[in-house]
Amino acid sequence: MDMTGIAGAAAFLIGAPVAGGLLAGIDRIVTARMQGRKGPPLLQPFYDVGKLLQKSRLVVHPHQGLYIWGFLVFLLIAGALFFSGGDLLLSIFALAVAGVFLALGAFSVNTPYSHIGAERELLQMMAYEPMLIIAVLGLYQSTGSFLVRDIVASGRPILAELPGVFLGFLFILTIKLRKSPFDLSSSHHGHQEVVKGVTTDFAGPDLALIEIAHWYENILLLGFTYLFFVPLHPALGIALAGATYLLEVFVDNTHARLRWQHTVKLSWWTGATLGLANLAILDLLR
Amino acid sequence: MSLFKKSPWVLHYNCSSCNGCDIEVLAALTPMYDLERFGIINTGNPKHADVLLLTGGVNAQNMDVVRSLYAQMPDPKVVVGIGICALSGGIFAPCYNIHGGAATAVPVDIYVPGCAARPESIIDGVIQALDILQQKADAMRGRRRPAALAEEAA
Ligand code: SF4
């Protein structure tokens, strides 16, 4: 790994919690405005996590926290791989392992709500993984490399070559960001039918870790979104990735939650039609 | 930093209220009053909650439920009793199965008066409860604020 790679990974490890927390704050304000409310202060997510860290640690069993550390550590690995310009495939596999750790943590406790949440988490993974792989394959087909630094340096008109893959990716991004209509396993809003799904039995500092991990995850996903805008000026690309996030917030506020059957079916169909068709057409045109 | 005051997460439980106070609690969450301005979130989960809102008196059947909810909340935590029923059982007090106010089950920190309590006074009650929450948090960390110490000495 060269110096820029190490710098990229370090920037992610240090900067992502700050950027992710701010993003969460913007998310909450925009959501409130869309609902005709004023909303919390921008720094509210930091207040929340700070408070959670100060609460007493209430656990069902001692190794419950281990799974959460697994979730966080594998997210860090996935993000560091990505932002150091490393292998995109390895990065999304580490992301999948992180997701499994979260589900394991939720399965390890007794609450039925947590179990339902964990089952739905796995179903969601089943729903989005195919399209995520197709997106990575599409980027490879367009640029000829799985390495993030090569993709960024390729200068190919990625979005023009992969419009279907991009739309399919936007679809599963909604699942990954835990937005409605796909926030089955744990909604950001309380009073869901499964209480808080996967996070139901995590209290205080453990919940804070999950929250921080989500911030890392969201920044990683925005980084992934950015890859589609690569040939543009970086500032414009980052702005467009940010706009994509706002679009997801809009979708979140205008849709009711779907059932898992629909979620899996819809995302598989999107992957099979938009994603694979795009790959096939690109192959024919070459 | 008084983070507890900036991010109180609330759990609402209806003991045996007539639903009047509950509707007022929910009204406080609407865009009109927008509790999220203060960082307040209504969670449905005791393990995520800092403030327990109780409406209505405690009866023989829900006594254990209230105690269990309270026990599942990680420290520090406060309890707000809303409405006359939560104070004394209210008009239901003479009923055969009513034990009395919320304090018959768990320690209550703040009472919000009214039948039904107004959303404004409920918000006011929660905000006042946050001072107590912060004191409990400071005590937990073993370094209480000078103000609290002075109060004790007085
Ligand atoms: S105080 Fe009044 S409104 Fe509130 S629960 Fe009791 S009877 Fe109903």
Coordinates of C-alpha atoms and ligand atoms in Angstrom, one line a residue:
Chain A
M1 CA 0.0 0.0 0.0
D2 CA 1.4 3.4 -0.9
M3 CA 1.3 6.6 1.0
T4 CA -2.0 7.9 -0.6
G5 CA -3.6 4.6 0.3
I6 CA -2.6 4.8 3.9
A7 CA -3.7 8.4 4.0
G8 CA -7.1 7.5 2.5
A9 CA -7.7 4.7 5.0
A10 CA -6.6 7.0 7.9
A11 CA -8.9 9.7 6.7
F12 CA -11.8 7.2 6.7
L13 CA -11.0 5.9 10.1
I14 CA -10.8 9.3 11.7
G15 CA -13.1 11.4 9.5
A16 CA -16.0 9.1 8.8
P17 CA -17.5 9.2 12.3
V18 CA -17.5 13.0 12.1
A19 CA -18.9 13.1 8.6
G20 CA -21.3 10.3 9.3
G21 CA -22.6 12.0 12.4
L22 CA -23.1 15.3 10.6
L23 CA -24.9 13.4 7.8
A24 CA -27.2 11.8 10.4
G25 CA -27.9 15.3 11.8
I26 CA -28.7 16.7 8.4
D27 CA -30.9 13.6 7.7
R28 CA -32.9 14.3 10.9
I29 CA -33.4 18.0 10.2
V30 CA -34.4 17.4 6.5
T31 CA -36.8 14.7 7.7
A32 CA -38.3 17.0 10.2
R33 CA -38.7 19.8 7.6
M34 CA -40.4 17.4 5.3
Q35 CA -42.9 16.6 8.0
G36 CA -43.5 20.3 8.8
R37 CA -41.4 20.2 12.0
K38 CA -38.4 22.2 13.1
G39 CA -36.3 19.2 14.0
P40 CA -33.3 18.7 16.4
P41 CA -30.0 20.6 16.3
L42 CA -27.5 19.6 13.7
L43 CA -25.2 18.0 16.4
Q44 CA -28.0 15.9 17.9
P45 CA -26.6 12.5 16.8
F46 CA -23.4 13.4 18.7
Y47 CA -25.4 14.3 21.8
D48 CA -27.2 11.0 21.5
V49 CA -24.1 8.9 21.2
G50 CA -22.3 10.9 24.0
K51 CA -25.3 10.3 26.3
L52 CA -25.5 6.6 25.4
L53 CA -21.8 6.2 26.3
Q54 CA -22.5 7.6 29.7
K55 CA -25.3 5.3 30.5
S56 CA -24.8 2.1 32.5
R57 CA -24.1 -1.0 30.5
L58 CA -27.1 -3.2 30.8
V59 CA -26.5 -6.6 29.0
V60 CA -28.4 -9.8 28.7
H61 CA -25.1 -11.8 28.6
P62 CA -21.4 -10.7 28.7
H63 CA -20.4 -11.6 25.1
Q64 CA -23.3 -9.6 23.6
G65 CA -20.9 -6.7 23.2
L66 CA -18.4 -8.9 21.3
Y67 CA -20.7 -9.2 18.3
I68 CA -21.1 -5.4 18.2
W69 CA -17.3 -5.0 18.2
G70 CA -17.2 -7.6 15.3
F71 CA -19.8 -5.5 13.4
L72 CA -17.7 -2.3 14.0
V73 CA -14.3 -3.8 13.2
F74 CA -15.4 -5.4 10.0
L75 CA -17.0 -2.2 8.9
L76 CA -13.7 -0.4 9.6
I77 CA -11.9 -3.1 7.5
A78 CA -14.4 -2.7 4.7
G79 CA -14.1 1.1 4.7
A80 CA -10.3 1.1 5.1
L81 CA -9.9 -1.2 2.1
F82 CA -12.2 0.9 0.1
F83 CA -10.7 4.3 0.9
S84 CA -7.1 3.1 0.6
G85 CA -8.0 2.3 -3.0
G86 CA -8.0 -1.4 -2.4
D87 CA -10.1 -4.3 -3.7
L88 CA -13.8 -3.5 -4.0
L89 CA -14.8 -7.1 -3.9
L90 CA -12.9 -7.7 -0.6
S91 CA -14.5 -4.5 0.8
I92 CA -18.1 -5.6 0.1
F93 CA -17.3 -9.1 1.5
A94 CA -16.1 -7.5 4.7
L95 CA -19.3 -5.4 4.7
A96 CA -21.3 -8.6 4.5
V97 CA -19.4 -10.2 7.4
A98 CA -20.1 -7.0 9.4
G99 CA -23.8 -7.4 8.7
V100 CA -23.7 -11.1 9.8
F101 CA -22.1 -10.0 13.1
L102 CA -25.0 -7.6 13.8
A103 CA -27.5 -10.3 13.1
L104 CA -25.6 -12.8 15.3
G105 CA -25.6 -10.2 18.1
A106 CA -29.4 -9.8 17.7
F107 CA -29.9 -13.6 17.7
S108 CA -27.8 -14.0 20.8
V109 CA -30.4 -12.4 23.1
N110 CA -33.8 -13.6 24.1
T111 CA -36.2 -11.0 22.9
P112 CA -38.5 -12.2 20.1
Y113 CA -38.4 -8.7 18.6
S114 CA -34.7 -8.9 18.3
H115 CA -34.9 -12.4 16.7
I116 CA -37.5 -11.1 14.1
G117 CA -35.2 -8.2 13.5
A118 CA -32.2 -10.5 13.0
E119 CA -34.1 -12.7 10.6
R120 CA -35.2 -9.7 8.6
E121 CA -31.6 -8.4 8.6
L122 CA -30.5 -11.7 7.0
L123 CA -33.4 -11.5 4.5
Q124 CA -32.4 -7.9 3.6
M125 CA -28.9 -9.1 3.0
M126 CA -30.3 -11.8 0.8
A127 CA -32.2 -9.1 -1.1
Y128 CA -29.4 -6.7 -1.7
E129 CA -26.3 -8.8 -2.0
P130 CA -26.9 -10.0 -5.6
M131 CA -27.4 -6.4 -6.8
L132 CA -24.3 -5.2 -4.9
I133 CA -22.2 -7.9 -6.6
I134 CA -23.7 -6.9 -10.0
A135 CA -22.7 -3.3 -9.3
V136 CA -19.1 -4.3 -8.5
L137 CA -19.1 -6.5 -11.7
G138 CA -20.4 -3.5 -13.7
L139 CA -17.7 -1.3 -12.4
Y140 CA -15.2 -4.0 -13.4
Q141 CA -16.7 -4.3 -16.9
S142 CA -16.6 -0.6 -17.4
T143 CA -13.1 0.1 -16.0
G144 CA -11.3 -3.3 -16.2
S145 CA -10.4 -3.4 -12.5
F146 CA -11.7 -4.3 -9.1
L147 CA -9.3 -1.9 -7.4
V148 CA -10.9 1.3 -6.2
R149 CA -7.8 3.4 -7.1
D150 CA -7.9 2.1 -10.7
I151 CA -11.6 2.7 -11.0
V152 CA -11.1 6.3 -9.9
A153 CA -8.2 6.8 -12.2
S154 CA -9.8 5.1 -15.2
G155 CA -11.5 8.2 -16.5
R156 CA -14.3 6.2 -18.1
P157 CA -17.8 7.5 -18.3
I158 CA -19.1 5.0 -15.8
L159 CA -22.6 6.4 -15.3
A160 CA -23.2 6.6 -19.0
E161 CA -22.1 3.0 -19.4
L162 CA -23.9 1.7 -16.3
P163 CA -27.3 3.6 -16.0
G164 CA -29.2 0.4 -15.3
V165 CA -26.6 -0.8 -12.7
F166 CA -26.7 2.6 -11.1
L167 CA -30.5 2.6 -10.8
G168 CA -30.4 -0.9 -9.4
F169 CA -27.7 0.2 -6.9
L170 CA -29.9 3.2 -5.8
F171 CA -32.6 0.6 -5.1
I172 CA -30.5 -1.5 -2.8
L173 CA -28.9 1.6 -1.3
T174 CA -32.3 2.3 0.3
I175 CA -32.1 -1.1 2.0
K176 CA -28.5 -0.6 3.1
L177 CA -29.2 2.8 4.5
R178 CA -32.2 1.4 6.4
K179 CA -34.7 3.7 4.9
S180 CA -38.4 3.1 4.2
P181 CA -39.8 1.2 2.4
F182 CA -37.1 -1.3 3.3
D183 CA -36.4 -0.5 7.0
L184 CA -37.7 -3.9 8.0
S185 CA -35.0 -5.0 10.5
S186 CA -34.8 -1.8 12.6
S187 CA -36.4 1.5 11.8
H188 CA -34.8 4.8 12.9
H189 CA -38.2 5.7 14.2
G190 CA -39.5 4.1 17.4
H191 CA -42.8 2.3 17.7
Q192 CA -42.2 -0.1 14.9
E193 CA -44.0 -3.4 15.1
V194 CA -40.8 -5.1 16.2
V195 CA -39.9 -2.3 18.7
K196 CA -36.4 -1.5 17.5
G197 CA -35.7 -4.8 15.7
V198 CA -32.0 -5.8 15.9
T199 CA -31.0 -3.1 18.4
T200 CA -33.9 -3.9 20.8
D201 CA -31.7 -5.6 23.4
F202 CA -28.7 -3.3 23.2
A203 CA -28.5 -0.5 25.7
G204 CA -26.2 2.3 26.5
P205 CA -22.6 2.0 25.3
D206 CA -23.4 -1.0 23.1
L207 CA -26.1 1.0 21.3
A208 CA -23.6 3.9 20.9
L209 CA -21.2 1.5 19.2
I210 CA -23.9 0.4 16.8
E211 CA -24.7 4.0 16.0
I212 CA -21.1 4.9 15.3
A213 CA -20.8 1.8 13.1
H214 CA -23.8 3.0 11.1
W215 CA -22.0 6.3 10.6
Y216 CA -19.0 4.5 9.2
E217 CA -21.3 2.3 7.0
N218 CA -23.1 5.3 5.6
I219 CA -19.9 7.1 4.6
L220 CA -18.6 3.9 3.0
L221 CA -21.9 3.6 1.0
L222 CA -21.6 7.2 -0.1
G223 CA -18.1 6.4 -1.2
F224 CA -19.4 3.5 -3.3
T225 CA -22.1 5.8 -4.8
Y226 CA -19.3 8.3 -5.7
L227 CA -17.6 5.7 -7.9
F228 CA -20.5 6.1 -10.4
F229 CA -19.7 9.8 -10.7
V230 CA -16.0 9.3 -11.1
P231 CA -15.1 11.0 -14.4
L232 CA -16.6 14.2 -13.1
H233 CA -14.7 16.8 -11.0
P234 CA -14.3 15.3 -7.4
A235 CA -16.3 18.1 -5.8
L236 CA -19.2 17.7 -8.2
G237 CA -19.0 13.9 -7.7
I238 CA -19.2 14.3 -3.9
A239 CA -22.0 16.8 -4.3
L240 CA -24.0 14.3 -6.5
A241 CA -23.4 11.5 -4.0
G242 CA -24.7 13.8 -1.3
A243 CA -27.7 14.6 -3.4
T244 CA -28.3 10.8 -3.8
Y245 CA -28.5 10.6 0.0
L246 CA -31.1 13.4 0.1
L247 CA -33.1 11.5 -2.5
E248 CA -33.0 8.5 -0.2
V249 CA -34.3 10.7 2.7
F250 CA -37.1 11.8 0.5
V251 CA -38.0 8.2 -0.4
D252 CA -37.8 7.4 3.3
N253 CA -40.4 10.0 4.1
T254 CA -42.8 9.3 1.3
H255 CA -43.1 5.5 1.5
A256 CA -44.6 3.0 3.9
R257 CA -42.7 -0.1 4.9
L258 CA -43.0 -3.1 2.6
R259 CA -43.2 -6.7 3.6
W260 CA -40.1 -8.8 3.4
Q261 CA -41.5 -10.9 0.5
H262 CA -41.9 -7.8 -1.6
T263 CA -38.5 -6.5 -0.6
V264 CA -36.7 -9.7 -1.7
K265 CA -38.8 -10.1 -4.8
L266 CA -38.5 -6.4 -5.9
S267 CA -34.7 -6.2 -5.3
W268 CA -34.0 -9.5 -7.1
W269 CA -36.2 -8.4 -10.1
T270 CA -34.4 -5.0 -10.2
G271 CA -31.0 -6.8 -10.1
A272 CA -32.1 -9.3 -12.8
T273 CA -33.6 -6.8 -15.1
L274 CA -31.8 -3.4 -14.7
G275 CA -28.5 -4.8 -13.5
L276 CA -27.9 -7.9 -15.6
A277 CA -29.5 -6.4 -18.8
N278 CA -27.1 -3.5 -18.4
L279 CA -24.1 -5.8 -18.1
A280 CA -25.2 -7.8 -21.1
I281 CA -25.8 -4.7 -23.3
L282 CA -22.5 -3.3 -22.3
D283 CA -20.8 -6.6 -23.2
L284 CA -22.5 -6.6 -26.7
L285 CA -21.5 -3.0 -27.4
R286 CA -17.8 -3.7 -26.6
Chain B
M1 CA -21.4 18.5 29.3
S2 CA -25.0 18.0 30.2
L3 CA -25.7 15.5 27.4
F4 CA -28.6 13.9 29.3
K5 CA -30.5 17.1 29.0
K6 CA -29.9 17.3 25.3
S7 CA -30.9 13.8 24.4
P8 CA -33.7 12.4 26.7
W9 CA -35.3 9.3 25.2
V10 CA -38.8 8.7 26.5
L11 CA -40.8 5.5 27.1
H12 CA -44.5 6.0 27.6
Y13 CA -46.6 3.4 29.4
N14 CA -50.3 3.6 30.0
C15 CA -51.0 2.0 33.4
S16 CA -54.8 2.3 33.7
S17 CA -55.5 5.8 32.4
C18 CA -58.7 6.7 30.7
N19 CA -56.6 7.4 27.6
G20 CA -57.1 11.2 28.0
C21 CA -53.5 11.8 29.2
D22 CA -52.1 9.4 26.6
I23 CA -53.6 11.3 23.8
E24 CA -52.0 14.5 25.2
V25 CA -48.6 12.7 25.4
L26 CA -49.0 11.7 21.8
A27 CA -50.1 15.3 20.9
A28 CA -46.7 16.5 22.2
L29 CA -45.0 14.4 19.5
T30 CA -47.0 16.0 16.7
P31 CA -45.4 18.7 14.4
M32 CA -47.4 21.3 16.4
Y33 CA -45.2 20.8 19.5
D34 CA -42.3 18.8 17.9
L35 CA -40.6 17.3 20.9
E36 CA -37.6 16.4 18.7
R37 CA -36.5 20.1 18.9
F38 CA -35.2 19.2 22.4
G39 CA -33.7 16.0 21.3
I40 CA -36.5 14.0 22.8
I41 CA -37.3 10.8 21.1
N42 CA -40.3 8.6 21.9
T43 CA -38.9 5.0 22.0
G44 CA -41.0 2.0 22.5
N45 CA -38.1 0.2 24.2
P46 CA -37.2 0.5 27.9
K47 CA -33.6 -0.5 27.2
H48 CA -33.2 2.7 25.1
A49 CA -35.1 5.0 27.4
D50 CA -34.0 7.6 30.0
V51 CA -37.4 8.9 31.0
L52 CA -40.4 6.8 31.9
L53 CA -43.8 8.5 31.3
L54 CA -46.6 6.9 33.3
T55 CA -50.2 7.8 32.8
G56 CA -53.1 6.5 35.0
G57 CA -53.1 4.7 38.3
V58 CA -51.5 1.3 39.0
N59 CA -53.8 -1.7 39.2
A60 CA -53.3 -5.2 40.3
Q61 CA -52.6 -6.5 36.8
N62 CA -50.0 -3.9 35.6
M63 CA -48.0 -3.5 38.8
D64 CA -45.5 -6.1 37.7
V65 CA -45.4 -4.7 34.1
V66 CA -44.5 -1.2 35.4
R67 CA -41.8 -2.6 37.7
S68 CA -40.3 -4.7 34.9
L69 CA -40.2 -1.7 32.5
Y70 CA -38.5 0.4 35.2
A71 CA -36.0 -2.4 35.9
Q72 CA -35.1 -2.8 32.2
M73 CA -34.1 0.9 31.9
P74 CA -30.3 1.4 32.2
D75 CA -29.3 4.0 34.8
P76 CA -29.6 7.0 35.1
K77 CA -33.3 7.2 34.7
V78 CA -36.3 9.3 35.9
V79 CA -40.0 8.7 36.1
V80 CA -42.7 11.3 35.3
G81 CA -46.2 10.7 36.5
I82 CA -48.7 12.4 34.2
G83 CA -52.2 13.4 35.3
I84 CA -54.1 13.2 38.5
C85 CA -54.5 9.4 38.1
A86 CA -50.7 8.9 38.2
L87 CA -50.5 11.0 41.3
S88 CA -53.2 9.3 43.4
G89 CA -55.3 7.1 41.3
G90 CA -57.6 10.1 40.5
I91 CA -61.3 9.3 39.9
F92 CA -60.4 5.6 39.7
A93 CA -58.8 5.5 43.1
P94 CA -61.9 3.9 44.8
C95 CA -62.0 1.1 42.3
Y96 CA -61.5 -2.4 43.8
N97 CA -58.3 -3.2 41.8
I98 CA -56.5 0.2 41.9
H99 CA -53.5 0.4 44.2
G100 CA -53.1 4.1 43.8
G101 CA -50.7 6.4 41.9
A102 CA -47.6 5.4 40.0
A103 CA -45.5 5.7 43.1
T104 CA -47.1 2.6 44.5
A105 CA -45.1 0.7 41.9
V106 CA -41.9 2.7 41.1
P107 CA -40.2 5.8 42.5
V108 CA -41.7 8.9 40.8
D109 CA -39.5 12.0 40.3
I110 CA -41.9 14.5 38.8
Y111 CA -45.7 14.8 38.8
V112 CA -47.5 16.7 36.0
P113 CA -50.9 17.9 37.2
G114 CA -54.0 18.1 35.1
C115 CA -57.0 16.0 34.0
A116 CA -56.0 15.6 31.3
A117 CA -52.5 17.2 31.5
R118 CA -51.9 19.7 28.7
P119 CA -49.2 18.9 26.2
E120 CA -47.4 22.1 27.2
S121 CA -47.3 21.0 30.9
I122 CA -46.2 17.5 29.9
I123 CA -43.3 19.0 27.9
D124 CA -42.5 21.3 30.9
G125 CA -42.6 18.3 33.3
V126 CA -40.2 16.3 31.1
I127 CA -37.8 19.2 30.9
Q128 CA -37.9 19.6 34.7
A129 CA -37.3 15.9 35.1
L130 CA -34.1 16.3 33.0
D131 CA -32.5 18.3 35.8
I132 CA -33.0 15.4 38.1
L133 CA -31.8 13.0 35.4
Q134 CA -28.6 15.1 35.1
Q135 CA -28.1 15.1 38.9
K136 CA -28.5 11.3 38.9
A137 CA -26.0 11.1 36.0
D138 CA -23.5 13.3 37.9
A139 CA -23.9 11.2 41.0
M140 CA -23.3 8.1 39.0
R141 CA -20.0 9.4 37.9
G142 CA -19.1 10.2 41.4
R143 CA -18.5 13.9 40.7
R144 CA -21.6 15.9 41.5
R145 CA -21.9 19.5 40.4
P146 CA -21.2 22.1 43.0
A147 CA -24.8 23.4 42.8
A148 CA -26.2 20.0 43.8
L149 CA -23.8 19.8 46.7
A150 CA -24.7 23.2 47.9
E151 CA -28.4 22.3 47.7
E152 CA -27.7 19.3 49.8
A153 CA -25.8 21.3 52.4
A154 CA -28.6 23.8 52.7
Ligands
SF4_1 S1 -55.8 12.3 34.9 FE1 -57.8 12.5 33.9 S2 -57.4 12.4 31.7 FE2 -55.6 11.6 32.8 S3 -55.8 9.5 32.8 FE3 -56.7 10.3 34.7 S4 -58.9 10.6 34.3 FE4 -57.8 10.3 32.3

